[in-house]
Tab-separated table of C-alpha atoms in Angstrom:
chain	number	residue	atom	x	y	z
X	1	THR	CA	18.664	27.360	9.643
X	2	THR	CA	15.760	29.671	10.523
X	3	MET	CA	13.216	26.963	9.691
X	4	ARG	CA	15.136	24.341	11.668
X	5	LYS	CA	15.239	26.596	14.731
X	6	LYS	CA	11.497	27.195	14.397
X	7	VAL	CA	10.843	23.447	14.334
X	8	GLU	CA	13.070	22.931	17.377
X	9	SER	CA	11.108	25.598	19.219
X	10	LEU	CA	7.711	24.154	18.243
X	11	TYR	CA	8.556	20.566	19.205
X	12	GLY	CA	11.007	21.204	22.040
X	13	ILE	CA	13.812	19.155	20.480
X	14	GLU	CA	17.287	19.566	19.041
X	15	THR	CA	17.682	18.472	15.432
X	16	LYS	CA	20.625	17.654	13.217
X	17	GLN	CA	21.746	20.175	10.628
X	18	GLN	CA	20.889	17.583	7.981
X	19	ILE	CA	17.464	18.005	6.357
X	20	SER	CA	16.209	15.356	3.905
X	21	MET	CA	14.013	16.451	1.004
X	22	THR	CA	12.299	14.896	-1.994
X	23	ALA	CA	9.836	16.153	-4.604
X	24	SER	CA	6.545	14.457	-5.506
X	25	LEU	CA	4.240	14.904	-8.476
X	26	TYR	CA	0.805	13.252	-8.413
X	27	GLY	CA	-1.544	13.188	-11.402
X	28	ARG	CA	-5.086	11.944	-11.916
X	29	GLY	CA	-5.563	8.536	-10.276
X	30	ASP	CA	-2.361	8.754	-8.215
X	31	PHE	CA	-2.423	8.182	-4.449
X	32	LEU	CA	-0.214	6.999	-1.582
X	33	LEU	CA	-1.280	4.240	0.805
X	34	CYS	CA	-1.152	4.302	4.589
X	35	HIS	CA	2.304	4.554	6.206
X	36	ASP	CA	3.891	6.219	9.238
X	37	ASP	CA	7.202	7.708	7.897
X	38	LEU	CA	8.998	6.063	10.828
X	39	TRP	CA	12.540	5.365	9.680
X	40	GLU	CA	15.877	5.701	11.459
X	41	ASP	CA	16.250	9.195	12.974
X	42	ARG	CA	13.374	11.045	11.291
X	43	HIS	CA	11.550	13.173	13.848
X	44	VAL	CA	9.495	15.915	12.156
X	45	ALA	CA	8.082	15.621	8.642
X	46	PHE	CA	6.996	18.487	6.417
X	47	VAL	CA	5.217	19.021	3.098
X	48	ILE	CA	5.294	22.218	1.013
X	49	TYR	CA	2.536	22.486	-1.613
X	50	LEU	CA	3.415	24.138	-4.928
X	51	SER	CA	0.395	23.607	-7.225
X	52	GLU	CA	-1.532	26.823	-7.844
X	53	ASP	CA	-4.668	25.467	-9.533
X	54	ILE	CA	-5.642	22.551	-7.281
X	55	CYS	CA	-8.641	22.756	-4.947
X	56	GLU	CA	-10.332	20.589	-2.326
X	57	GLU	CA	-12.629	18.902	-4.864
X	58	ASP	CA	-9.593	17.725	-6.863
X	59	GLY	CA	-8.471	15.363	-4.076
X	60	GLY	CA	-4.876	14.873	-2.998
X	61	ALA	CA	-5.503	15.579	0.690
X	62	LEU	CA	-2.945	14.527	3.289
X	63	ARG	CA	-5.087	12.474	5.686
X	64	PHE	CA	-4.133	11.312	9.185
X	65	PHE	CA	-5.827	8.204	10.561
X	66	GLN	CA	-7.607	7.820	13.857
X	67	ILE	CA	-5.906	5.193	16.027
X	68	ASP	CA	-7.700	2.338	17.810
X	69	GLU	CA	-6.928	0.903	21.259
X	70	GLU	CA	-4.234	-1.344	19.765
X	71	SER	CA	-2.498	1.609	18.050
X	72	ASN	CA	-3.673	0.539	14.593
X	73	PRO	CA	-5.082	3.035	12.062
X	74	VAL	CA	-8.854	2.890	11.611
X	75	VAL	CA	-10.114	2.396	8.052
X	76	GLY	CA	-11.803	5.500	6.628
X	77	ASN	CA	-11.633	7.385	9.940
X	78	TYR	CA	-9.417	10.483	9.882
X	79	ARG	CA	-8.464	12.776	12.748
X	80	ASN	CA	-7.076	15.465	10.442
X	81	GLN	CA	-6.798	16.128	6.730
X	82	PHE	CA	-5.049	18.912	4.883
X	83	TYR	CA	-5.778	19.847	1.295
X	84	PRO	CA	-2.777	20.848	-0.859
X	85	ALA	CA	-3.424	24.591	-0.893
X	86	TYR	CA	-0.839	26.559	-2.852
X	87	ASN	CA	2.089	27.984	-0.875
X	88	SER	CA	1.077	26.192	2.333
X	89	MET	CA	3.187	23.960	4.567
X	90	VAL	CA	2.277	21.076	6.884
X	91	PHE	CA	4.408	19.770	9.758
X	92	PHE	CA	3.850	16.619	11.802
X	93	GLU	CA	5.838	14.616	14.316
X	94	VAL	CA	6.945	11.170	13.143
X	95	THR	CA	5.837	8.582	15.704
X	96	GLU	CA	4.711	4.961	15.875
X	97	THR	CA	1.142	6.149	15.270
X	98	SER	CA	1.659	8.923	12.695
X	99	TYR	CA	-0.271	6.928	10.088
X	100	HIS	CA	-1.262	8.957	7.055
X	101	GLU	CA	-2.057	8.655	3.362
X	102	VAL	CA	-2.416	10.844	0.281
X	103	GLN	CA	-5.926	10.834	-1.149
X	104	GLU	CA	-6.356	9.944	-4.820
X	105	ILE	CA	-6.229	12.805	-7.316
X	106	LEU	CA	-9.773	12.862	-8.699
X	107	ARG	CA	-9.438	15.242	-11.651
X	108	ASP	CA	-6.959	16.213	-14.357
X	109	LYS	CA	-4.820	18.236	-11.981
X	110	GLN	CA	-1.269	17.891	-10.707
X	111	ARG	CA	-0.249	17.880	-7.058
X	112	LEU	CA	3.336	19.107	-6.805
X	113	SER	CA	5.067	19.183	-3.439
X	114	ILE	CA	8.396	19.158	-1.637
X	115	ASN	CA	8.508	16.637	1.196
X	116	GLY	CA	11.132	16.136	3.841
X	117	TRP	CA	12.209	15.392	7.381
X	118	PHE	CA	14.104	17.001	10.211
X	119	HIS	CA	16.294	14.472	12.009
X	120	LYS	CA	17.008	14.079	15.707
X	121	GLU	CA	20.285	12.986	17.290
X	122	GLY	CA	20.178	9.586	18.955
X	123	ARG	CA	16.785	8.565	17.637
X	124	LYS	CA	16.595	5.071	16.171
X	125	MET	CA	13.911	3.343	14.178
X	126	ALA	CA	11.525	1.315	16.312
X	127	SER	CA	12.153	-2.412	16.095
X	128	VAL	CA	9.568	-4.675	14.514
X	129	ASN	CA	7.763	-7.033	16.853
X	130	GLN	CA	9.126	-10.375	15.699
X	131	ASN	CA	6.392	-12.234	17.568
X	132	GLU	CA	3.628	-10.703	15.492
X	133	LYS	CA	1.981	-13.221	13.202
X	134	ILE	CA	2.065	-11.169	10.010
X	135	PHE	CA	0.563	-13.849	7.787
X	136	LEU	CA	-2.578	-15.302	9.306
X	137	ARG	CA	-2.801	-18.106	6.759
X	138	THR	CA	0.050	-19.580	4.785
X	139	LYS	CA	-2.039	-21.902	2.601
X	140	LEU	CA	-4.327	-20.696	-0.130
X	141	PHE	CA	-6.711	-23.617	0.236
X	142	GLY	CA	-8.272	-24.708	3.488
X	143	PHE	CA	-8.491	-28.442	2.844
X	144	SER	CA	-6.209	-31.113	1.442
X	145	ARG	CA	-8.343	-32.376	-1.454
X	146	LEU	CA	-7.757	-29.233	-3.485
X	147	GLN	CA	-4.086	-29.173	-2.557
X	148	GLU	CA	-3.674	-32.671	-3.977
X	149	ASP	CA	-5.328	-31.555	-7.208
X	150	MET	CA	-2.895	-28.655	-7.679
X	151	THR	CA	-0.267	-30.723	-9.506
X	152	LYS	CA	2.353	-29.215	-11.803
X	153	SER	CA	0.472	-30.339	-14.910
X	154	ASN	CA	-2.769	-28.802	-13.658
X	155	VAL	CA	-1.079	-25.495	-12.899
X	156	LEU	CA	0.611	-25.368	-16.311
X	157	SER	CA	-2.709	-26.072	-18.013
X	158	ILE	CA	-4.051	-22.652	-16.974
X	159	VAL	CA	-1.028	-20.755	-18.360
X	160	GLU	CA	-1.179	-19.354	-21.896
X	161	ARG	CA	0.780	-21.727	-24.152
X	162	LYS	CA	3.165	-19.101	-25.533
X	163	TYR	CA	4.650	-18.648	-22.047
X	164	LEU	CA	5.556	-22.348	-21.892
X	165	ALA	CA	7.719	-22.205	-25.027
X	166	LYS	CA	11.482	-22.390	-24.387
X	167	ASN	CA	12.339	-19.385	-26.558
X	168	THR	CA	9.808	-17.268	-24.647
X	169	THR	CA	11.098	-18.286	-21.221
X	170	LYS	CA	14.700	-17.627	-22.326
X	171	GLN	CA	13.795	-14.139	-23.537
X	172	LEU	CA	11.927	-13.401	-20.312
X	173	CYS	CA	14.976	-14.453	-18.283
X	174	LYS	CA	17.183	-12.126	-20.346
X	175	ASP	CA	14.766	-9.230	-19.901
X	176	LEU	CA	14.652	-9.833	-16.161
X	177	GLN	CA	18.446	-9.822	-15.945
X	178	ASN	CA	18.891	-6.739	-18.141
X	179	ILE	CA	16.061	-4.424	-17.123
X	180	ARG	CA	14.791	-6.116	-13.919
X	181	LEU	CA	11.252	-6.040	-15.266
X	182	VAL	CA	8.949	-8.289	-17.269
X	183	SER	CA	5.341	-7.769	-18.296
X	184	LEU	CA	3.286	-10.924	-18.878
X	185	HIS	CA	0.262	-9.836	-20.889
X	186	GLY	CA	-2.398	-12.524	-21.153
X	187	PHE	CA	-0.449	-14.864	-18.858
X	188	LEU	CA	-3.456	-17.015	-17.947
X	189	ASP	CA	-5.396	-19.090	-20.439
X	190	SER	CA	-8.250	-16.854	-21.621
X	191	GLN	CA	-10.973	-19.437	-20.939
X	192	PHE	CA	-9.721	-19.991	-17.384
X	193	TYR	CA	-9.298	-16.251	-16.779
X	194	ASN	CA	-12.812	-15.407	-17.998
X	195	ALA	CA	-14.323	-18.162	-15.854
X	196	CYS	CA	-12.499	-16.865	-12.753
X	197	ALA	CA	-13.469	-13.264	-13.470
X	198	GLU	CA	-17.118	-14.259	-13.822
X	199	GLU	CA	-17.091	-16.212	-10.559
X	200	LEU	CA	-15.347	-13.468	-8.583
X	201	SER	CA	-17.732	-10.818	-9.911
X	202	ASN	CA	-20.713	-12.637	-8.416
X	203	SER	CA	-22.677	-10.097	-6.369
X	204	LYS	CA	-23.583	-12.774	-3.802
X	205	LEU	CA	-19.982	-13.162	-2.654
X	206	GLU	CA	-19.045	-11.456	0.608
X	207	TRP	CA	-15.623	-9.839	0.984
X	208	HIS	CA	-14.214	-8.829	4.364
X	209	LEU	CA	-11.295	-6.522	5.115
X	210	GLU	CA	-8.477	-8.575	6.634
X	211	GLY	CA	-6.473	-5.957	8.499
X	212	PRO	CA	-5.866	-2.277	9.251
X	213	PRO	CA	-4.717	0.101	6.481
X	214	ASN	CA	-1.007	-0.187	7.348
X	215	ARG	CA	-0.758	-3.983	6.863
X	216	ARG	CA	-2.860	-6.812	5.424
X	217	ASN	CA	-4.768	-4.111	3.544
X	218	TYR	CA	-6.736	-6.515	1.382
X	219	GLU	CA	-10.080	-8.270	1.413
X	220	VAL	CA	-10.758	-11.950	2.055
X	221	LEU	CA	-13.457	-14.094	0.506
X	222	ARG	CA	-14.701	-17.145	2.395
X	223	ILE	CA	-16.692	-19.726	0.471
X	224	GLU	CA	-18.499	-22.392	2.472
X	225	GLN	CA	-18.276	-25.934	1.116
X	226	ASP	CA	-19.998	-29.219	1.936
X	227	GLY	CA	-18.973	-30.775	5.227
X	228	ASN	CA	-18.209	-27.373	6.796
X	229	GLU	CA	-15.006	-27.115	4.781
X	230	SER	CA	-14.052	-23.751	3.375
X	231	ILE	CA	-11.693	-22.031	0.957
X	232	TYR	CA	-9.907	-18.811	1.825
X	233	ILE	CA	-9.092	-16.612	-1.135
X	234	GLU	CA	-6.867	-13.680	-0.266
X	235	GLY	CA	-6.499	-10.695	-2.561
X	236	LEU	CA	-8.027	-7.482	-3.755
X	237	ARG	CA	-11.742	-7.160	-4.374
X	238	PRO	CA	-12.369	-7.777	-8.103
X	239	LEU	CA	-13.361	-4.760	-10.152
X	240	SER	CA	-17.018	-4.669	-11.122
């Protein structure tokens, strides 16, 4: 109650008695991508840091993005960042531009925290703009000749043969029904996979970021073809 009253005083609002809380544990290599926390009646978010032996060089900072003129977060440009110092607490107001991320943990350390939200009466989640064109391109290939070549037999020819066997597909269906998860190791034919990996690792290829960090956060490769035709390949930059 004391903390809730303090938050109400700081932000000039009245909050519900309900306080939502979760716990998070990040280890080496863990991170959290850009998001705004905007959901239903959340109004003020907080994070309490509980790891005693983590320092600035270990990563794990809570980073808030600068916003451009269209209210989108700017890649790699932060207006504030807070390192997870032990026994410290961060508050921030949840708004349509409260974009933030958790930096990757860079060393063998753990980032333990309690996270939560104070809720406000009458506040509703902002509606999504239905007119926004979320997907800029719905076709993988930019010209019809390649589309005609992508027949069922051609597609199946690049799949590892064991995944085409009936007993394998039956078992995969059972696994999906029972545990809601399947892992397809070596799904693509090794020769096809190696050829693709070699092509995509070409240092002469140019990749361009498609969108801001909160959506379409991937890079696009454009390959010029004869006759001014082009292929758009959408996905993550291949690892070098």
